[in-house]
Coordinates of C-alpha atoms in Angstrom, one line a residue:
M4 CA 157.4 165.6 99.9
D5 CA 160.0 163.2 99.4
A6 CA 162.1 162.4 96.3
D7 CA 165.0 160.2 95.4
I8 CA 167.2 162.4 93.6
V9 CA 166.7 166.2 92.8
I10 CA 168.8 167.8 90.1
K11 CA 169.1 171.5 91.0
N12 CA 169.5 174.9 89.1
G13 CA 170.3 173.1 85.6
M14 CA 169.1 174.0 82.2
V15 CA 166.3 171.5 81.4
L16 CA 165.8 170.7 77.5
T17 CA 162.6 168.6 77.5
M18 CA 162.7 167.7 74.0
D19 CA 158.7 167.6 74.2
E20 CA 156.8 168.3 71.2
G21 CA 157.1 172.1 71.9
F22 CA 161.0 172.0 72.4
T23 CA 160.4 173.5 76.0
L24 CA 163.5 174.8 77.5
H25 CA 163.9 175.7 81.2
E26 CA 166.9 178.2 81.4
K27 CA 166.9 177.2 85.2
A28 CA 165.0 174.5 86.6
D29 CA 164.9 171.6 89.3
L30 CA 164.1 168.3 88.4
A31 CA 162.9 165.9 91.0
I32 CA 162.9 162.1 90.5
K33 CA 161.1 159.3 92.8
G34 CA 161.5 155.7 91.8
P35 CA 161.9 155.4 88.1
K36 CA 159.8 158.4 87.3
I37 CA 160.1 162.3 87.0
V38 CA 158.0 163.9 89.4
D39 CA 158.6 167.5 89.3
I40 CA 160.3 170.1 86.9
S41 CA 160.0 173.4 88.3
P42 CA 161.8 176.8 89.0
Q43 CA 162.4 175.7 92.7
T44 CA 161.3 172.1 93.6
K45 CA 159.6 171.5 97.0
F46 CA 160.7 168.0 97.0
K47 CA 163.6 167.0 99.5
A48 CA 165.9 164.2 98.3
R49 CA 168.3 161.7 99.5
K50 CA 170.7 162.6 96.5
T51 CA 170.9 166.3 95.4
I52 CA 173.0 167.0 92.1
E53 CA 174.1 170.7 91.7
A54 CA 173.7 171.3 88.0
K55 CA 174.7 174.9 87.6
G56 CA 176.5 175.4 84.1
R57 CA 175.0 171.9 83.0
L58 CA 172.3 170.8 80.9
V59 CA 169.7 168.5 81.8
M60 CA 168.4 166.2 79.0
P61 CA 166.8 163.1 78.1
G62 CA 169.4 160.2 77.6
L63 CA 170.4 159.4 74.1
I64 CA 168.7 156.0 72.5
N65 CA 170.8 154.1 70.1
C66 CA 168.4 152.4 67.9
H67 CA 170.7 149.9 66.2
T68 CA 173.6 148.3 67.3
H69 CA 175.6 144.8 68.0
A70 CA 177.3 145.8 71.3
A71 CA 179.4 143.0 71.7
M72 CA 181.5 143.7 68.5
V73 CA 183.5 146.3 70.4
M74 CA 185.9 143.4 70.6
M75 CA 186.1 143.6 67.0
R76 CA 186.9 147.4 66.6
G77 CA 189.7 148.0 64.2
L78 CA 190.0 144.3 63.1
A79 CA 189.0 144.9 59.6
D80 CA 188.7 148.6 58.1
D81 CA 188.5 149.8 54.7
M82 CA 186.8 147.2 52.7
P83 CA 183.3 146.6 51.2
L84 CA 180.7 145.1 53.4
E85 CA 180.5 141.7 51.8
T86 CA 184.2 141.2 52.3
W87 CA 184.2 142.6 55.9
W88 CA 181.2 140.3 56.6
Q89 CA 182.2 137.2 54.8
K90 CA 186.1 137.0 55.2
F91 CA 186.6 138.6 58.6
I92 CA 183.7 139.0 61.0
F93 CA 181.7 135.8 60.1
P94 CA 184.7 133.3 60.6
L95 CA 185.8 135.2 63.7
E96 CA 182.2 134.9 65.2
K97 CA 182.1 131.3 64.4
K98 CA 185.4 130.5 66.1
L99 CA 185.2 133.0 68.9
L100 CA 181.8 133.8 70.3
N101 CA 180.7 132.2 73.6
P102 CA 178.9 133.7 76.5
N103 CA 182.2 135.2 78.2
F104 CA 183.0 136.9 75.0
I105 CA 179.4 138.5 74.9
K106 CA 179.6 139.4 78.8
I107 CA 183.0 141.2 78.2
G108 CA 182.1 143.0 75.0
V109 CA 178.8 143.8 76.2
G110 CA 180.2 145.2 79.6
L111 CA 182.7 147.2 77.5
A112 CA 179.9 148.6 75.2
A113 CA 177.6 149.5 78.1
V114 CA 180.4 151.7 79.9
E115 CA 181.3 153.2 76.4
M116 CA 177.8 154.2 75.8
I117 CA 176.8 155.4 79.2
K118 CA 180.0 157.5 79.3
S119 CA 178.9 159.1 75.9
G120 CA 175.5 160.0 76.9
T121 CA 173.4 156.6 75.8
T122 CA 170.9 155.4 78.4
A123 CA 169.1 152.8 76.1
F124 CA 170.2 150.6 73.3
S125 CA 168.7 148.4 70.9
D126 CA 171.0 145.3 70.2
M127 CA 170.7 142.4 67.7
Y128 CA 173.6 139.7 68.3
F129 CA 174.2 136.4 69.9
F130 CA 173.9 134.8 73.4
E131 CA 171.5 137.6 74.2
D132 CA 170.9 136.2 77.6
A133 CA 174.4 136.6 78.8
A134 CA 174.3 140.2 77.4
A135 CA 170.9 140.7 79.3
E136 CA 172.9 139.8 82.6
V137 CA 175.4 142.0 81.9
C138 CA 173.2 145.1 81.2
K139 CA 171.2 144.1 84.1
K140 CA 174.3 144.5 86.4
I141 CA 175.6 148.0 84.9
S142 CA 171.9 149.2 85.1
I143 CA 171.7 150.3 81.3
R144 CA 168.6 150.1 79.6
A145 CA 168.6 147.5 76.8
F146 CA 166.3 146.2 73.9
L147 CA 167.9 142.8 73.2
G148 CA 167.1 140.6 70.2
E149 CA 168.7 137.2 69.6
G150 CA 169.9 136.9 66.0
I151 CA 167.6 134.6 64.1
L152 CA 169.1 133.1 61.0
D153 CA 168.1 130.0 59.2
V154 CA 171.9 128.8 59.3
P155 CA 173.6 127.6 62.4
T156 CA 174.6 130.4 64.7
P157 CA 177.5 130.5 67.2
D158 CA 174.9 129.6 70.1
F159 CA 172.2 127.5 68.2
P160 CA 172.5 124.6 65.7
D161 CA 169.1 125.2 64.0
I162 CA 166.4 127.7 63.6
E163 CA 164.1 125.8 65.8
K164 CA 166.2 126.0 69.0
T165 CA 166.8 129.8 68.2
L166 CA 163.2 130.6 68.4
S167 CA 162.6 128.6 71.4
F168 CA 165.4 130.2 73.1
V169 CA 163.7 133.6 72.1
E170 CA 160.2 132.3 73.7
G171 CA 162.1 131.3 76.6
Q172 CA 164.1 134.7 77.0
H173 CA 160.7 136.5 77.0
E174 CA 159.4 134.2 79.9
K175 CA 162.5 134.9 81.9
W176 CA 162.7 138.7 81.2
K177 CA 159.0 140.0 80.8
G178 CA 158.3 142.7 83.4
D179 CA 161.9 143.8 83.8
P180 CA 162.3 147.6 84.3
I181 CA 165.3 147.8 81.9
I182 CA 165.8 144.7 80.2
H183 CA 163.4 144.5 77.3
L184 CA 163.4 142.0 74.3
T185 CA 162.7 142.4 70.6
V186 CA 162.3 139.7 67.9
S187 CA 165.1 140.0 65.6
P188 CA 165.2 138.1 62.2
H189 CA 168.5 139.2 60.7
A190 CA 167.5 140.0 57.4
P191 CA 165.4 139.1 54.3
Y192 CA 168.7 137.4 52.6
S193 CA 169.6 135.2 55.6
C194 CA 166.0 134.3 56.9
S195 CA 163.4 132.4 54.7
P196 CA 159.9 133.6 54.4
E197 CA 158.7 130.9 56.6
T198 CA 161.3 132.1 59.3
L199 CA 160.3 135.8 58.8
K200 CA 156.7 134.7 59.2
R201 CA 157.3 132.9 62.4
S202 CA 159.3 135.9 63.6
R203 CA 156.4 138.2 63.2
Q204 CA 153.9 135.6 64.8
L205 CA 156.4 135.8 67.9
A206 CA 156.4 139.4 68.2
E207 CA 152.5 139.7 68.0
K208 CA 152.1 137.0 70.6
Y209 CA 154.3 138.7 73.1
D210 CA 153.8 142.2 71.9
L211 CA 157.5 143.0 70.9
P212 CA 159.3 145.2 68.5
L213 CA 160.4 143.3 65.3
H214 CA 164.1 144.1 64.5
I215 CA 165.6 143.4 61.1
H216 CA 168.2 144.7 58.6
V217 CA 166.7 145.9 55.3
S218 CA 168.5 147.1 52.0
E219 CA 171.8 147.8 53.5
T220 CA 173.6 147.4 50.2
A221 CA 173.0 147.1 46.7
Y222 CA 174.5 143.5 46.4
E223 CA 171.5 142.7 48.9
V224 CA 169.1 144.3 46.6
D225 CA 169.9 142.6 43.8
E226 CA 170.2 139.0 45.7
I227 CA 166.8 139.6 46.9
R228 CA 165.3 140.2 43.3
Q229 CA 167.0 137.5 41.9
K230 CA 165.7 135.0 44.4
Y231 CA 162.1 136.3 44.9
G232 CA 161.5 138.6 42.1
A233 CA 161.1 141.9 44.2
S234 CA 163.2 144.3 46.1
P235 CA 163.6 143.7 49.8
V236 CA 160.8 146.0 51.3
E237 CA 158.6 144.6 48.3
H238 CA 159.4 140.9 49.4
L239 CA 158.8 141.8 53.2
E240 CA 155.2 143.2 52.0
N241 CA 154.3 140.3 50.1
I242 CA 154.7 137.9 52.8
G243 CA 152.9 140.0 55.3
F244 CA 156.0 140.9 57.3
L245 CA 155.7 144.4 57.7
N246 CA 153.6 146.4 60.3
E247 CA 154.1 149.0 63.0
R248 CA 156.2 146.8 65.1
V249 CA 158.9 146.7 62.5
I250 CA 162.3 148.6 63.0
A251 CA 164.0 148.3 59.8
A252 CA 167.9 149.1 60.1
H253 CA 169.6 150.9 57.3
C254 CA 167.1 151.4 54.5
V255 CA 169.6 152.8 52.1
H256 CA 168.2 151.7 48.7
L257 CA 164.6 152.3 48.5
S258 CA 162.5 152.8 45.4
E259 CA 159.7 155.4 45.7
K260 CA 157.3 152.4 45.7
E261 CA 159.3 151.1 48.9
K262 CA 159.2 154.3 50.6
E263 CA 155.3 154.4 50.5
I264 CA 155.0 150.8 51.8
L265 CA 156.9 151.7 54.8
V266 CA 154.6 154.8 55.2
K267 CA 151.6 152.6 54.7
R268 CA 152.8 149.8 57.1
Q269 CA 154.1 152.4 59.9
V270 CA 157.4 150.8 59.6
K271 CA 160.1 152.4 61.8
V272 CA 163.7 153.1 60.6
A273 CA 167.0 152.9 62.4
H274 CA 169.5 155.3 60.5
C275 CA 173.0 154.3 60.8
Q276 CA 175.0 157.3 59.3
E277 CA 178.5 156.5 60.1
S278 CA 178.3 152.8 59.4
N279 CA 176.9 153.5 56.1
M280 CA 179.6 156.0 55.3
K281 CA 182.3 153.8 56.4
L282 CA 181.2 150.9 54.4
A283 CA 180.5 153.2 51.4
V284 CA 176.8 151.4 51.1
G285 CA 175.2 154.5 49.8
Q286 CA 172.9 157.3 50.7
A287 CA 169.7 156.4 52.7
P288 CA 166.9 158.7 51.7
I289 CA 166.3 159.9 55.2
V290 CA 165.4 163.3 54.3
E291 CA 162.4 162.1 52.2
L292 CA 161.3 159.5 54.8
L293 CA 161.2 162.3 57.5
Q294 CA 159.1 164.4 55.4
K295 CA 156.6 161.5 54.7
G296 CA 156.2 161.2 58.5
V297 CA 158.2 157.9 58.8
A298 CA 159.6 157.4 62.3
I299 CA 163.4 157.6 62.3
G300 CA 166.0 157.0 65.3
L301 CA 169.8 156.9 64.9
G302 CA 171.8 154.0 65.5
T303 CA 175.7 153.5 65.6
D304 CA 175.4 150.1 64.2
G305 CA 178.3 147.8 65.6
A306 CA 181.7 149.2 66.5
A307 CA 183.4 147.0 64.1
S308 CA 181.8 149.3 61.4
N309 CA 181.7 152.6 63.1
N310 CA 184.3 152.4 65.2
N311 CA 182.7 153.8 68.2
L312 CA 179.2 153.8 70.0
D313 CA 179.1 157.6 70.7
M314 CA 175.6 159.0 69.5
F315 CA 177.0 162.7 69.5
D316 CA 179.1 161.7 66.6
E317 CA 176.2 159.8 65.1
M318 CA 174.1 163.2 65.1
D319 CA 177.0 165.4 63.8
S320 CA 177.6 163.1 61.1
A321 CA 173.9 162.7 60.0
A322 CA 173.3 166.2 60.2
K323 CA 176.2 167.1 58.0
F324 CA 176.3 164.1 55.3
H325 CA 172.8 165.0 54.1
K326 CA 173.5 168.5 54.0
A327 CA 176.3 167.7 51.7
V328 CA 175.1 165.0 49.5
R329 CA 172.0 167.3 48.8
R330 CA 173.8 170.3 48.5
D331 CA 171.3 171.8 50.8
P332 CA 172.4 173.2 54.1
T333 CA 168.6 173.6 55.3
V334 CA 168.0 169.9 55.5
M335 CA 168.4 167.8 58.8
K336 CA 168.6 170.9 61.1
A337 CA 170.3 170.4 64.6
Q338 CA 167.0 170.3 66.3
D339 CA 165.4 168.0 64.3
V340 CA 168.4 165.7 64.5
L341 CA 168.6 165.8 68.0
R342 CA 164.8 164.2 68.1
L343 CA 166.4 161.5 66.2
A344 CA 168.2 160.3 69.2
T345 CA 165.6 161.0 71.9
S346 CA 162.1 161.6 71.3
E347 CA 161.7 159.9 67.9
A348 CA 164.2 157.2 68.7
A349 CA 161.6 156.5 71.6
R350 CA 158.8 156.4 68.8
V351 CA 161.2 154.0 67.0
M352 CA 161.5 151.9 70.1
Q353 CA 157.8 151.9 70.6
R354 CA 158.4 153.6 74.3
P355 CA 156.5 156.9 74.7
D356 CA 157.7 157.0 78.4
L357 CA 161.1 157.5 77.1
G358 CA 163.0 160.3 75.2
S359 CA 161.5 163.5 76.7
L360 CA 161.3 164.9 80.0
A361 CA 158.0 165.5 81.7
V362 CA 156.4 164.7 85.0
G363 CA 155.2 161.0 84.8
K364 CA 157.7 160.3 82.2
T365 CA 160.8 157.6 83.1
A366 CA 163.7 159.1 84.2
D367 CA 166.5 158.2 81.8
I368 CA 168.5 161.5 81.9
I369 CA 171.8 162.8 81.2
I370 CA 173.7 165.9 82.3
V371 CA 175.9 167.5 80.1
N372 CA 178.9 170.0 81.0
L373 CA 178.5 173.4 79.2
D374 CA 181.3 174.8 81.0
R375 CA 183.8 173.5 78.3
P376 CA 185.9 175.6 75.9
H377 CA 184.4 174.0 72.6
L378 CA 180.8 174.5 74.0
T379 CA 181.4 178.3 74.6
P380 CA 179.8 180.8 73.9
L381 CA 176.2 179.2 74.1
Y382 CA 173.7 181.1 71.8
N383 CA 171.6 177.9 70.5
I384 CA 171.6 174.8 72.6
Y385 CA 170.4 172.6 69.8
S386 CA 173.5 173.6 67.6
Q387 CA 175.8 173.2 70.4
L388 CA 174.7 169.5 70.9
V389 CA 174.7 168.3 67.5
Y390 CA 177.7 170.2 66.1
S391 CA 180.1 170.7 69.0
A392 CA 179.5 168.5 71.9
G393 CA 180.7 164.9 72.4
G394 CA 180.2 162.0 74.5
G395 CA 183.2 163.2 76.7
D396 CA 181.0 166.2 77.9
V397 CA 178.4 164.0 79.5
D398 CA 179.0 164.2 83.4
S399 CA 176.6 162.3 84.9
A400 CA 173.5 159.5 83.8
I401 CA 170.3 158.4 85.2
I402 CA 168.7 155.2 84.2
N403 CA 165.3 154.2 85.4
G404 CA 165.8 156.6 88.2
K405 CA 169.1 155.2 89.2
L406 CA 172.2 157.3 89.2
V407 CA 174.5 155.2 87.2
M408 CA 177.2 157.5 86.5
D409 CA 178.2 160.7 88.6
N410 CA 180.8 163.0 87.5
R411 CA 182.2 160.6 85.0
E412 CA 182.6 157.7 87.5
I413 CA 180.4 154.4 86.5
L414 CA 178.9 153.6 89.9
T415 CA 177.6 149.9 89.2
V416 CA 180.7 148.2 88.0
D417 CA 184.6 148.5 88.1
E418 CA 185.4 150.5 84.7
A419 CA 189.1 149.5 85.1
E420 CA 188.4 145.7 85.4
I421 CA 186.1 145.9 82.5
I422 CA 188.9 147.5 80.5
D423 CA 191.4 144.9 81.5
R424 CA 189.5 142.1 80.7
A425 CA 188.5 143.3 77.4
N426 CA 192.3 143.8 77.0
F427 CA 192.9 140.3 77.9
L428 CA 190.0 138.9 75.6
A429 CA 191.8 141.0 72.6
R430 CA 194.8 139.1 72.7
E431 CA 192.8 135.8 72.1
V432 CA 190.8 137.7 69.2
S433 CA 194.0 138.9 67.6
H434 CA 195.2 135.5 67.4
G435 CA 191.9 134.2 66.2

């Protein structure tokens, strides 16, 4: 029996419902799919990866980011979100964003994500067709959503042209194995009820996830209450926006009624712990939402407010923050937090073929080097991954069955060239 890749002698962490862990196993890949996980595979492969002393696990899924904003990393720190957005980020975007900026930024972000164990990410930004081209070249799985706003955006002068572009983008990329689309109205405060309804209709028409910011700040909640006489989640419910397609990023400020609405409508939530902390927007009720059965995945948000895209950092922060603020060390256990970056994140993205390892699943896989001082001794693999490991411990990455990083080397693009181009662009940004 032939396979394309066989990973041999690794510890295989499946992240299936039973948390199956194979202390030593082989994993075979043919095309984009896993075809065998067994103590000694009979599959013969063109490429064999020796994984002794390594952990083989699902690739991490970043459920909410703005990839190209890596080019704004460190430009505006230590200020409230409204100031950060209105006085720094928005003027900079208006002046500098173009397809070249996006290609360079997304290229840099993709390399950073792959090298820190992320094999799939959900993006909401501008010039997303340029982003798609870069992600396709680098071979990272991307869920891309053109930012839909009522005001002119860097790439479109009005909402009609934005919505038309979203439809055209779907026609261009439908069926692609790694480029997936979302419909992404920015937020209730930046989109009219009519725009939100039309966005939902597009998502229904093309069977796509519906990605939106919700209740990130108290200021936003107050603004929506004054404008519509309801909280953001209540407002979205009132206009018929919410359903099982919706991925609501942040959800920091929620009433009990709003939590129940999310449960009722099967809304998914992208939890961005580090960005929430850095911008001091508040404490998202993640523990309560998990207890209610809401699907939650972790996201980094953009690097301009994080300031990196390392999902290992995100897991560590999410686990520790909620323990601290609740004064309860038993919540957000390492094993459960790891699910929020793998199997639960796949549920958020509405892709049951991702997020865990099993025969027939899509081969989005990372290999983690366990032979490191800070990962020794190994008593509990979940604890080690969430509290001790970092993105730099990831040796290799396979995306859709393709080896994209091998022994820390990106195989699809020239990493040094991408960094050089980003540094050259940064000089223009710094003078912007």
